[in-house]
Tab-separated table of N, CA and C in Angstrom:
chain	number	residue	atom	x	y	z
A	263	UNK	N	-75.851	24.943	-44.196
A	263	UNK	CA	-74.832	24.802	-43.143
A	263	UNK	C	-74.382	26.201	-42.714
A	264	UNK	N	-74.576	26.574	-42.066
A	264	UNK	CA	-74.206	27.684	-41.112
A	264	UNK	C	-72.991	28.033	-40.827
A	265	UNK	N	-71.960	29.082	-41.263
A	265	UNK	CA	-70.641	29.286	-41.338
A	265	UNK	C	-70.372	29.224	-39.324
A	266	UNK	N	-68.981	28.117	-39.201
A	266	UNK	CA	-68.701	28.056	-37.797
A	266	UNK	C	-68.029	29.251	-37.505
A	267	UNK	N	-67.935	29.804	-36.527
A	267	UNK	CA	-66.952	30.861	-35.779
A	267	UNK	C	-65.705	30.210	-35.092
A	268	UNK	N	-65.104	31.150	-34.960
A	268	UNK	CA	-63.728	30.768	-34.505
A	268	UNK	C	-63.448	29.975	-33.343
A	269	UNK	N	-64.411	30.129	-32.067
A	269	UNK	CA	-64.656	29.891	-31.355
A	269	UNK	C	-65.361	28.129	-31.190
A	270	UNK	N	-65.618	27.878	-32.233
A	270	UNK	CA	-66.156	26.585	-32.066
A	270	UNK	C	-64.988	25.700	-32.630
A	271	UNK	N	-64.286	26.385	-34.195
A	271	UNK	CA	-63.392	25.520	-34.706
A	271	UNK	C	-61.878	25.508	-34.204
A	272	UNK	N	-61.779	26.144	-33.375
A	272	UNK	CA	-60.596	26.131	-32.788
A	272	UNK	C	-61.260	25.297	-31.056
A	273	UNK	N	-62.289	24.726	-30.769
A	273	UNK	CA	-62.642	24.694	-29.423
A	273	UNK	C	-60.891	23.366	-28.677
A	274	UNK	N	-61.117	23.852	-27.552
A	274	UNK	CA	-59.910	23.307	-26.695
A	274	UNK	C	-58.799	23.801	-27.301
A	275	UNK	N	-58.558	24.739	-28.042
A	275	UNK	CA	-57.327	24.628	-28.511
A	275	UNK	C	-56.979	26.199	-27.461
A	276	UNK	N	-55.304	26.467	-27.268
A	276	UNK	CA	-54.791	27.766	-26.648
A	276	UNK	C	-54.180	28.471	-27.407
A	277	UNK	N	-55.077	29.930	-27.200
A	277	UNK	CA	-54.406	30.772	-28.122
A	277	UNK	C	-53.196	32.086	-27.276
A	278	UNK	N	-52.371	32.649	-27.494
A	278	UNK	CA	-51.479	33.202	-27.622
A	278	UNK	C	-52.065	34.563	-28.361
A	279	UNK	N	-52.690	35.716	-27.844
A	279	UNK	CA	-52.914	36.725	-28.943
A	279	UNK	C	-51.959	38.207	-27.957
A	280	UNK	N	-51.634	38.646	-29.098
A	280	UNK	CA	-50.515	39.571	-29.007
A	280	UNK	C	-50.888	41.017	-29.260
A	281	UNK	N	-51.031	42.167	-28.920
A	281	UNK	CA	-51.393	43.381	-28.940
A	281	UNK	C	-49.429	44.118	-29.505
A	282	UNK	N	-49.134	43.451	-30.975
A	282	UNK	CA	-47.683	44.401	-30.556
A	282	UNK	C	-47.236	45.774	-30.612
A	283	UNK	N	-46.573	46.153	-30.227
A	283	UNK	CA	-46.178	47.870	-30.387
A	283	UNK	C	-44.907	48.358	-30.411
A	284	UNK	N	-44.292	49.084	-30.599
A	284	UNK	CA	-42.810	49.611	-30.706
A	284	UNK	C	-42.077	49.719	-29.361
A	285	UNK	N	-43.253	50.446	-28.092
A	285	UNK	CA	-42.901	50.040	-27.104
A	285	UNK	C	-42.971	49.001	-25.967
A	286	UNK	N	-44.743	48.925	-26.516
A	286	UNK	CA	-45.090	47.854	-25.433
A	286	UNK	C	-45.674	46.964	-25.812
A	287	UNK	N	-45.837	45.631	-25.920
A	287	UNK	CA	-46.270	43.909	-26.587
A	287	UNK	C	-47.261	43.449	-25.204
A	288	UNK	N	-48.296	43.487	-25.711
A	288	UNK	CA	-49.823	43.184	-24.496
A	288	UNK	C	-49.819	41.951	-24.933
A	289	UNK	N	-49.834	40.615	-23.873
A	289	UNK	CA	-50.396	38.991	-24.226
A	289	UNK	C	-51.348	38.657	-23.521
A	290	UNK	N	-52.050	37.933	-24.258
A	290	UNK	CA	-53.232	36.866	-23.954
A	290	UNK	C	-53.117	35.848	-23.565
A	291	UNK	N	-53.134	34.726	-23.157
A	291	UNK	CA	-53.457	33.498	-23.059
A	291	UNK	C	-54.588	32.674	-22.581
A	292	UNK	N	-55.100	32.039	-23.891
A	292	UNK	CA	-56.895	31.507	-23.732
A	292	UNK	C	-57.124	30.090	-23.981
A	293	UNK	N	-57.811	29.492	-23.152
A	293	UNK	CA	-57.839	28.113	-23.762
A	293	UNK	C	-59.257	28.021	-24.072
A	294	UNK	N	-60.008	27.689	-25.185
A	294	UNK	CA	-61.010	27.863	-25.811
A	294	UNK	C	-62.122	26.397	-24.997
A	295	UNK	N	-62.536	27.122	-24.730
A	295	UNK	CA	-64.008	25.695	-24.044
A	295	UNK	C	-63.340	25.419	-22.303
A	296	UNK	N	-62.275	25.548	-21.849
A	296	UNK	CA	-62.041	25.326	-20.818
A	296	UNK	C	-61.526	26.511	-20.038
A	297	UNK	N	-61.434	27.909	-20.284
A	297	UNK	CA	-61.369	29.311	-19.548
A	297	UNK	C	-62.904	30.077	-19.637
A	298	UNK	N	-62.903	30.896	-18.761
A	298	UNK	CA	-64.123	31.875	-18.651
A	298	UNK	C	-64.011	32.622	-20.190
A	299	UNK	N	-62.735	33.108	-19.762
A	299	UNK	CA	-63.210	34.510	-20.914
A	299	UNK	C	-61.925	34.554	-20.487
A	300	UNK	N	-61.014	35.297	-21.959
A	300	UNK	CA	-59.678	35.509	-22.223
A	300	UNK	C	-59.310	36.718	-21.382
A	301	UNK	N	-58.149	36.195	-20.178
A	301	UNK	CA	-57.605	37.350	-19.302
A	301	UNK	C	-56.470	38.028	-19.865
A	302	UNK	N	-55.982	38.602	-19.811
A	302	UNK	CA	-54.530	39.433	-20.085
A	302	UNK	C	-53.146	38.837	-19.096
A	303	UNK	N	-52.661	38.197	-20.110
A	303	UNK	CA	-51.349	37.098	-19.129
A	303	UNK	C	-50.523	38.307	-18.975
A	304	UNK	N	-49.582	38.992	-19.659
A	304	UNK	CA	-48.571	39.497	-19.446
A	304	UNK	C	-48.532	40.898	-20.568
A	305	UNK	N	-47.858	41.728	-19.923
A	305	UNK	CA	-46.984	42.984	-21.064
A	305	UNK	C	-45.452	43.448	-20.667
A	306	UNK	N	-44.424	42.949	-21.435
A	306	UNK	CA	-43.748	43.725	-21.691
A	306	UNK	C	-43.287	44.928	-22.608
A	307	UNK	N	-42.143	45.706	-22.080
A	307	UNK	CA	-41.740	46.959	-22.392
A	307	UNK	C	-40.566	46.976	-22.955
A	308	UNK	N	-39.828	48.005	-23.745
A	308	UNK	CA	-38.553	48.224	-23.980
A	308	UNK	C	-38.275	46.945	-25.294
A	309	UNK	N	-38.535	45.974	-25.443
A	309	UNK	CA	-38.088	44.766	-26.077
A	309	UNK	C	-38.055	44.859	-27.526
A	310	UNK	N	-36.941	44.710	-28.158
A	310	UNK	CA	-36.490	44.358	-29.759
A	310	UNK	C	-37.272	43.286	-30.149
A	311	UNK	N	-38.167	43.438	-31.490
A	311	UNK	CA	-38.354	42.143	-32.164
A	311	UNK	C	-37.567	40.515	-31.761
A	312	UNK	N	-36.901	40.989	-31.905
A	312	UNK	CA	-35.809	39.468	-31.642
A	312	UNK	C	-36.107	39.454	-30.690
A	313	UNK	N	-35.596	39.882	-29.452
A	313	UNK	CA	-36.053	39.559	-27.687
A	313	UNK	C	-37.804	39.390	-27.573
A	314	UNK	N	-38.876	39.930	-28.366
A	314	UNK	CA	-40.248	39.821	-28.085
A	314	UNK	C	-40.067	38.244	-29.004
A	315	UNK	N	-39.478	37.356	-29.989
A	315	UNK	CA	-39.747	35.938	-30.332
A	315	UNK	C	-39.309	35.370	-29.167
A	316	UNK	N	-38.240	35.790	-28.428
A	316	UNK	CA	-37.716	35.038	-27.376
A	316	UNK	C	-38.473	34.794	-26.473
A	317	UNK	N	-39.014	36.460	-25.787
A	317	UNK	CA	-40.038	35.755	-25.225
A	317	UNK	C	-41.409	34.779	-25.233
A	318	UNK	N	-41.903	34.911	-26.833
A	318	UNK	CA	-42.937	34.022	-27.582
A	318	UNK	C	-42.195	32.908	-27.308
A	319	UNK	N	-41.470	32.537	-27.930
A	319	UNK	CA	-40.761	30.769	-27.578
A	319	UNK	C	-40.762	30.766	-25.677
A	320	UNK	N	-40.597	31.478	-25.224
A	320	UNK	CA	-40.865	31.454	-23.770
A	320	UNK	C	-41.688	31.221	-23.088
A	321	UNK	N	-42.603	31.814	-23.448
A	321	UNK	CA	-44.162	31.555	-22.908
A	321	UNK	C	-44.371	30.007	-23.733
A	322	UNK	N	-44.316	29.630	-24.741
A	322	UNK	CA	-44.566	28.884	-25.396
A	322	UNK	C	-44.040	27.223	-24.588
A	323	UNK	N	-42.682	27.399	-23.966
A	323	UNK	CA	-42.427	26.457	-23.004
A	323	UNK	C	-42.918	26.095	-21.745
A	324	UNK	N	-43.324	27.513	-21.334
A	324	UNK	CA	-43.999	27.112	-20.001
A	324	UNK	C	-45.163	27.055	-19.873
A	325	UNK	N	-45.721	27.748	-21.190
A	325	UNK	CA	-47.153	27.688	-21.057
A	325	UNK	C	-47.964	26.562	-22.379
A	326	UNK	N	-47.276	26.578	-23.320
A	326	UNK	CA	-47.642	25.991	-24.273
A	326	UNK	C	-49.047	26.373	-24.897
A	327	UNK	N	-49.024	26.481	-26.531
A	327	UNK	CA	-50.425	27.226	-27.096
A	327	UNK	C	-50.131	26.562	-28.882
A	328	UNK	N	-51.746	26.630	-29.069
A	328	UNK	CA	-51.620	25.936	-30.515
A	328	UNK	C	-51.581	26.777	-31.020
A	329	UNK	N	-51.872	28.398	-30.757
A	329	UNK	CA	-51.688	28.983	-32.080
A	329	UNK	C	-51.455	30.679	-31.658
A	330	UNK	N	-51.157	31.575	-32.590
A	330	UNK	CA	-50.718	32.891	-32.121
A	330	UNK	C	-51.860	33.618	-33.052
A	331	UNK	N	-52.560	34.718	-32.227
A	331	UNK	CA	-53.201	35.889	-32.802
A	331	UNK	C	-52.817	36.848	-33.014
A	332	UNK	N	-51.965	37.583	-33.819
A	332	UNK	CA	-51.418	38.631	-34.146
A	332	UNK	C	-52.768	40.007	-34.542
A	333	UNK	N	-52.796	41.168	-33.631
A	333	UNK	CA	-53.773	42.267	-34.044
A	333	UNK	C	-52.922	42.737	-34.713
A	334	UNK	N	-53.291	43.479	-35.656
A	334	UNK	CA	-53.362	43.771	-36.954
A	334	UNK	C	-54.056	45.272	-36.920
A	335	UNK	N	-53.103	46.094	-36.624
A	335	UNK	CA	-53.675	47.774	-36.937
A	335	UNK	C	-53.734	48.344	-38.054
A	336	UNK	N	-54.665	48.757	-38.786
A	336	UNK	CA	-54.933	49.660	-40.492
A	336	UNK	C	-55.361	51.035	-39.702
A	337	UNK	N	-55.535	51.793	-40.713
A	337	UNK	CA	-55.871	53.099	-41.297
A	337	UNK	C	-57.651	53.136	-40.837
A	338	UNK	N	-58.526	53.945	-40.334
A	338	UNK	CA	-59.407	53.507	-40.444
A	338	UNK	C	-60.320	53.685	-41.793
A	339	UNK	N	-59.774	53.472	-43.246
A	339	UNK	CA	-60.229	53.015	-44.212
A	339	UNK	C	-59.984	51.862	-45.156
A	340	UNK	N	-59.130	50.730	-43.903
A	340	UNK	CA	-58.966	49.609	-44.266
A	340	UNK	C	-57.401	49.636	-45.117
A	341	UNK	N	-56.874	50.985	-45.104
A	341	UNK	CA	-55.696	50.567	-45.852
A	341	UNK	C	-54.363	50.357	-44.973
A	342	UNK	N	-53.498	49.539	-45.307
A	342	UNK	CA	-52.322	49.770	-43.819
A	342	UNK	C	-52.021	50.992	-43.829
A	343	UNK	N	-51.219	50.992	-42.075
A	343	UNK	CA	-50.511	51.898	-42.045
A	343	UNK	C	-49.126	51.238	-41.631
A	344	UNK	N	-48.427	52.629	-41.145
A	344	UNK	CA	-46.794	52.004	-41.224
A	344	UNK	C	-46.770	50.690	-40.145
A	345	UNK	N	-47.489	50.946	-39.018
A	345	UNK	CA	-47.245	49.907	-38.089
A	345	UNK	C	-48.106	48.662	-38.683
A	346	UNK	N	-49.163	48.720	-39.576
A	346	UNK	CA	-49.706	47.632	-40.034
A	346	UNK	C	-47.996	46.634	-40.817
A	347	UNK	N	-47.331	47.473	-41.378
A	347	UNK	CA	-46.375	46.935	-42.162
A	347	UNK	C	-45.520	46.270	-41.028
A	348	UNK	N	-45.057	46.978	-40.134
A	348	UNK	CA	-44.137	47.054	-38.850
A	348	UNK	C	-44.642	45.254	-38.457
A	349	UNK	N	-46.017	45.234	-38.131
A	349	UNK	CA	-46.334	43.620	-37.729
A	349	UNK	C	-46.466	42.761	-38.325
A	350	UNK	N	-46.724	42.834	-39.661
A	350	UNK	CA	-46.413	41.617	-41.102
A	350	UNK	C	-45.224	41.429	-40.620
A	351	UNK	N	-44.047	42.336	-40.646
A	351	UNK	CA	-42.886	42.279	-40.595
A	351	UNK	C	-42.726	41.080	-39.302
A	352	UNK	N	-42.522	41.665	-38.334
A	352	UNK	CA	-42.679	40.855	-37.167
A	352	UNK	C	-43.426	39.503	-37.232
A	353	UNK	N	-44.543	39.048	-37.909
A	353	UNK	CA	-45.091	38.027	-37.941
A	353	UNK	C	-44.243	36.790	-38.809
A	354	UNK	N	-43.008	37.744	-39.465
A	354	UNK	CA	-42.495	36.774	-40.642
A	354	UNK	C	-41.335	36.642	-39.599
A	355	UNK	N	-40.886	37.138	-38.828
A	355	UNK	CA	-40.019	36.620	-37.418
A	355	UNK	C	-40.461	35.791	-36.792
A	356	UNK	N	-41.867	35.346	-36.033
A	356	UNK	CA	-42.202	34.457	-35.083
A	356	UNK	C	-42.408	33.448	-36.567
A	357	UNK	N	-42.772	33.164	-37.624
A	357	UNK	CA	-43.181	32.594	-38.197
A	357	UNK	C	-41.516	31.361	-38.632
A	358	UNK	N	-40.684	32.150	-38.642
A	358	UNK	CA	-39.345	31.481	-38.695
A	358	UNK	C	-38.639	30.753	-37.702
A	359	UNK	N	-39.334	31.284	-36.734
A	359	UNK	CA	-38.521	31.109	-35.186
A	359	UNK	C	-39.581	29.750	-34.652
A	360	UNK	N	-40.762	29.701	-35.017
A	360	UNK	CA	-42.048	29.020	-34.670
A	360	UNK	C	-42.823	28.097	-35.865
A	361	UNK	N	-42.157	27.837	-36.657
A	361	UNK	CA	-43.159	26.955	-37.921
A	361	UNK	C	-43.825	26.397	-37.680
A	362	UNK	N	-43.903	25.783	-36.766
A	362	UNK	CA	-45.234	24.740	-36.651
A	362	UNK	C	-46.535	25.041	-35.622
A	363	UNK	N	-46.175	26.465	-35.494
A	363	UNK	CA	-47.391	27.344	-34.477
A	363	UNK	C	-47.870	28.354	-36.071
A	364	UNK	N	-49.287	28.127	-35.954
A	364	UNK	CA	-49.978	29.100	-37.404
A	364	UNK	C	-49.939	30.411	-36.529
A	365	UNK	N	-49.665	31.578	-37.400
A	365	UNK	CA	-49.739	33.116	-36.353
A	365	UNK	C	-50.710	33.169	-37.799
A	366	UNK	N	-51.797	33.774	-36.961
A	366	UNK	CA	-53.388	34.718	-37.744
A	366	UNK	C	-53.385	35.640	-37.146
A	367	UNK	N	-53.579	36.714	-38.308
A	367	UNK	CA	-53.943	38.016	-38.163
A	367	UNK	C	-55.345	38.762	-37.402
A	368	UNK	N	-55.369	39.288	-36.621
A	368	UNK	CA	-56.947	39.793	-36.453
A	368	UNK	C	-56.784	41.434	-36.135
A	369	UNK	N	-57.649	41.993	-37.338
A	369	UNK	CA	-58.437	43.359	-36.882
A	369	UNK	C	-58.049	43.644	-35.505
A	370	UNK	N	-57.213	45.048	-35.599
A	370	UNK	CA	-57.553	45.255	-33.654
A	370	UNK	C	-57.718	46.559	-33.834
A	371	UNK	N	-58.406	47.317	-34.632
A	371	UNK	CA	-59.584	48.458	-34.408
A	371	UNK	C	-60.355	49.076	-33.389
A	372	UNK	N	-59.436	50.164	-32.611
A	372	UNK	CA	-59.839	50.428	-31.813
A	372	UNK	C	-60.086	49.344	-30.524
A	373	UNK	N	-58.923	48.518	-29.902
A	373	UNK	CA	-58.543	47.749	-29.202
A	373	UNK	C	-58.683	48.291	-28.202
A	374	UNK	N	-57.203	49.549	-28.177
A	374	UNK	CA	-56.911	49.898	-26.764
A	374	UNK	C	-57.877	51.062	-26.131
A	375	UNK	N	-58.648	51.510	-26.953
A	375	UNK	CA	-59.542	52.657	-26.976
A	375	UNK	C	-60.625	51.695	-25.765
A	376	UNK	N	-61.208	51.002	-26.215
A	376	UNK	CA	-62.078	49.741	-25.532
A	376	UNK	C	-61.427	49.495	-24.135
A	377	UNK	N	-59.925	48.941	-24.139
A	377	UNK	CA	-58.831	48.311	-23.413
A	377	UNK	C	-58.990	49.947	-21.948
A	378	UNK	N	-58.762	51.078	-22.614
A	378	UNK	CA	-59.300	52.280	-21.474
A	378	UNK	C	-60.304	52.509	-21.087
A	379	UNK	N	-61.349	51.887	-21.734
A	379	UNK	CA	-62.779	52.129	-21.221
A	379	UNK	C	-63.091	51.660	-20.598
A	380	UNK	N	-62.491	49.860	-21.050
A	380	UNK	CA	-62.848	49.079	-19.739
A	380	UNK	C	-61.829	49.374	-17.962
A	381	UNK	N	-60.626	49.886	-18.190
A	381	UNK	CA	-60.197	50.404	-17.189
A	381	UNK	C	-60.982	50.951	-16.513
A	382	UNK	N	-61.268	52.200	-16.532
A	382	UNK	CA	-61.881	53.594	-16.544
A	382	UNK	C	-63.013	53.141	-15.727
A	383	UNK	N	-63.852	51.811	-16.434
A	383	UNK	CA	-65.436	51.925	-16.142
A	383	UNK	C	-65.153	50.147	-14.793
A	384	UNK	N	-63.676	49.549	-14.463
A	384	UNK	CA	-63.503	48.617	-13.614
A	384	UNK	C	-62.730	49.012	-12.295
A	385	UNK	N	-63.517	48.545	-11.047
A	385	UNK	CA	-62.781	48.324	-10.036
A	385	UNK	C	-61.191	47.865	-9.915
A	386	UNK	N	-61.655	46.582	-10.866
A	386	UNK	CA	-60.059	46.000	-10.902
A	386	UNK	C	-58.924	47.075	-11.166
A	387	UNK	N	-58.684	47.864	-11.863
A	387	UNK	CA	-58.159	48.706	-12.207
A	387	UNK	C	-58.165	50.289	-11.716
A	388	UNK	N	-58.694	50.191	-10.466
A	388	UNK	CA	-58.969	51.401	-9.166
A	388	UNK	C	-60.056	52.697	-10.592
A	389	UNK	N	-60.551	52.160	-11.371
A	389	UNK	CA	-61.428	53.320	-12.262
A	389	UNK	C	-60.202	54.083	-13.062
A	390	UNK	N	-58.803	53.134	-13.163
A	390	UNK	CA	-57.964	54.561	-13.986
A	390	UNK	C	-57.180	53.698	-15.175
A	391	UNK	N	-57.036	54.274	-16.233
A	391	UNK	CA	-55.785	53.821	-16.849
A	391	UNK	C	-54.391	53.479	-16.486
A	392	UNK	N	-54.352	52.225	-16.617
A	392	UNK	CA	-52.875	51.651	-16.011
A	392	UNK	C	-52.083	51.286	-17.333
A	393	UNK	N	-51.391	52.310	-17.530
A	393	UNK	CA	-50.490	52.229	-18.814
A	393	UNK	C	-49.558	50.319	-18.897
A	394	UNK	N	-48.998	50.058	-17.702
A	394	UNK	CA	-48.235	48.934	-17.598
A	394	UNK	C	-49.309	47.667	-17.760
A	395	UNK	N	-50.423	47.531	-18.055
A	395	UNK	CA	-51.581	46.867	-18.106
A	395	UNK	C	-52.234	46.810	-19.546
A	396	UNK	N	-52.075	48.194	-20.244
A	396	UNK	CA	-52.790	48.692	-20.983
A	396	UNK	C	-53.006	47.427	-21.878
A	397	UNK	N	-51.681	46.747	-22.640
A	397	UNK	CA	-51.771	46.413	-24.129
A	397	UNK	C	-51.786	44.944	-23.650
A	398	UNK	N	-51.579	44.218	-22.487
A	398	UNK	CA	-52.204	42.807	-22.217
A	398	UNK	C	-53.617	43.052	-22.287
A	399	UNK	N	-54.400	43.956	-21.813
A	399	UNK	CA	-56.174	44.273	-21.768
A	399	UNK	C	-56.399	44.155	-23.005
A	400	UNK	N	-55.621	44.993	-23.925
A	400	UNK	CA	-56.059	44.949	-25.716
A	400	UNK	C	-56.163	43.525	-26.202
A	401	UNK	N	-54.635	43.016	-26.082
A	401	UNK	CA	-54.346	41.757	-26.539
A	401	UNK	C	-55.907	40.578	-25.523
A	402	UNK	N	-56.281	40.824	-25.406
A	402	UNK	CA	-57.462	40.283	-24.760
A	402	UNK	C	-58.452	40.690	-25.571
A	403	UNK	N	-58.941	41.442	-25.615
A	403	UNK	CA	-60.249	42.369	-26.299
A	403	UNK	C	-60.345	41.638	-27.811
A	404	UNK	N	-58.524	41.860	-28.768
A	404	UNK	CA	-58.429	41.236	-30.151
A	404	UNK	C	-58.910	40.086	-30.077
A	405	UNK	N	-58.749	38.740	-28.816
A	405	UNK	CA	-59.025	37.441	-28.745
A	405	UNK	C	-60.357	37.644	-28.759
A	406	UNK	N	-61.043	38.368	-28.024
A	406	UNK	CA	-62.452	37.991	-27.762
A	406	UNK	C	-63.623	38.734	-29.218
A	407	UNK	N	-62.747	39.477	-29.881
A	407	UNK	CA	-63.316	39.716	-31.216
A	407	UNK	C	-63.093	38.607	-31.865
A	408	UNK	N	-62.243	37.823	-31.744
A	408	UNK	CA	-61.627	36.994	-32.813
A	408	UNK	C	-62.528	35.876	-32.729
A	409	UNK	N	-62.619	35.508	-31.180
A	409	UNK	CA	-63.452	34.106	-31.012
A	409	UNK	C	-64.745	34.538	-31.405
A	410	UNK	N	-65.550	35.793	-31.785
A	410	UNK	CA	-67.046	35.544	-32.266
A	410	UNK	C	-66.693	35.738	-33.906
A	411	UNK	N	-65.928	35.700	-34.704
A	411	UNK	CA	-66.033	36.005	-35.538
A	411	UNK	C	-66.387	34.623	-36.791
A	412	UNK	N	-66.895	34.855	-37.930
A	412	UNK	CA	-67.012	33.367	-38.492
A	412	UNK	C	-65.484	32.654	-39.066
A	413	UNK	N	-65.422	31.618	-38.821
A	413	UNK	CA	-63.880	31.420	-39.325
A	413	UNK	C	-63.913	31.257	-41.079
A	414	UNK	N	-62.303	31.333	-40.852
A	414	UNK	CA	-62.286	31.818	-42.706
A	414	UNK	C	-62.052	30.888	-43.773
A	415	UNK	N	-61.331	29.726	-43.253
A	415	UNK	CA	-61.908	28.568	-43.683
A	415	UNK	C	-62.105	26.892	-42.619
């Protein structure tokens, strides 16, 4: 039996994946078997933990999603770093505020690095880095790593 990917065992379901940051929180929104390919819904700026669940329960009303992807930044030798801690942290906020939505972690290794390239190398984006864009593009990129990956159980 052939280990399924994420992408099959989650099929129809909407994911919610989140690029977060101190300043700026990049979102996704994907519905698995019935979208092309995961676009970049929204980024806000400036926002406190507490005000970024608010807006999660927000989107969550108008848009509704079975589940949240939290990227997950390390060290690049796999060990955290401070902001790796910074989003556990945060994940145990939406996780209180949201119980009955699962938030999973995913690798986002060199996200936004990708997230400028694809700027850089798209029309859509006049060929330049658009900082106000940047971390919804990431929070996209984490989904679309996530959906080829094999699921974990």
């Amino acid at each position: 039996l052939s280990p399924m990917k994420n992408k099959e065992k989650y099929h129809q379901k909407t994911v919610l994946s989140i690029d977060y940051g101190t300043k700026n929180t990049g979102f996704c929104l994907f519905t698995i078997g019935r979208d092309p390919f995961p676009l970049p819904f929204e980024q806000v700026s400036g926002l406190s933990d507490v005000e970024l669940v608010k807006e999660i329960t927000h989107i969550l009303k108008n848009e509704f999603f079975d589940l949240i992807l939290l990227g997950l930044p390390k060290h690049k030798d796999g060990n955290d770093s401070d902001m790796t801690k910074m989003v556990r942290e945060f994940q145990k906020k939406i996780v209180l505020q949201l119980p009955s939505i699962p938030c999973l972690f995913q690798d986002e290794a060199l996200s936004s690095f990708e997230a400028e390239d694809r700027m850089k190398n798209s029309p859509k984006y006049n060929f330049k880095i658009d900082k106000t864009k940047l971390d919804a593009l990431a929070a996209s990129i984490i989904l679309e790593e996530w959906l080829e990956q094999e699921s974990l159980c």
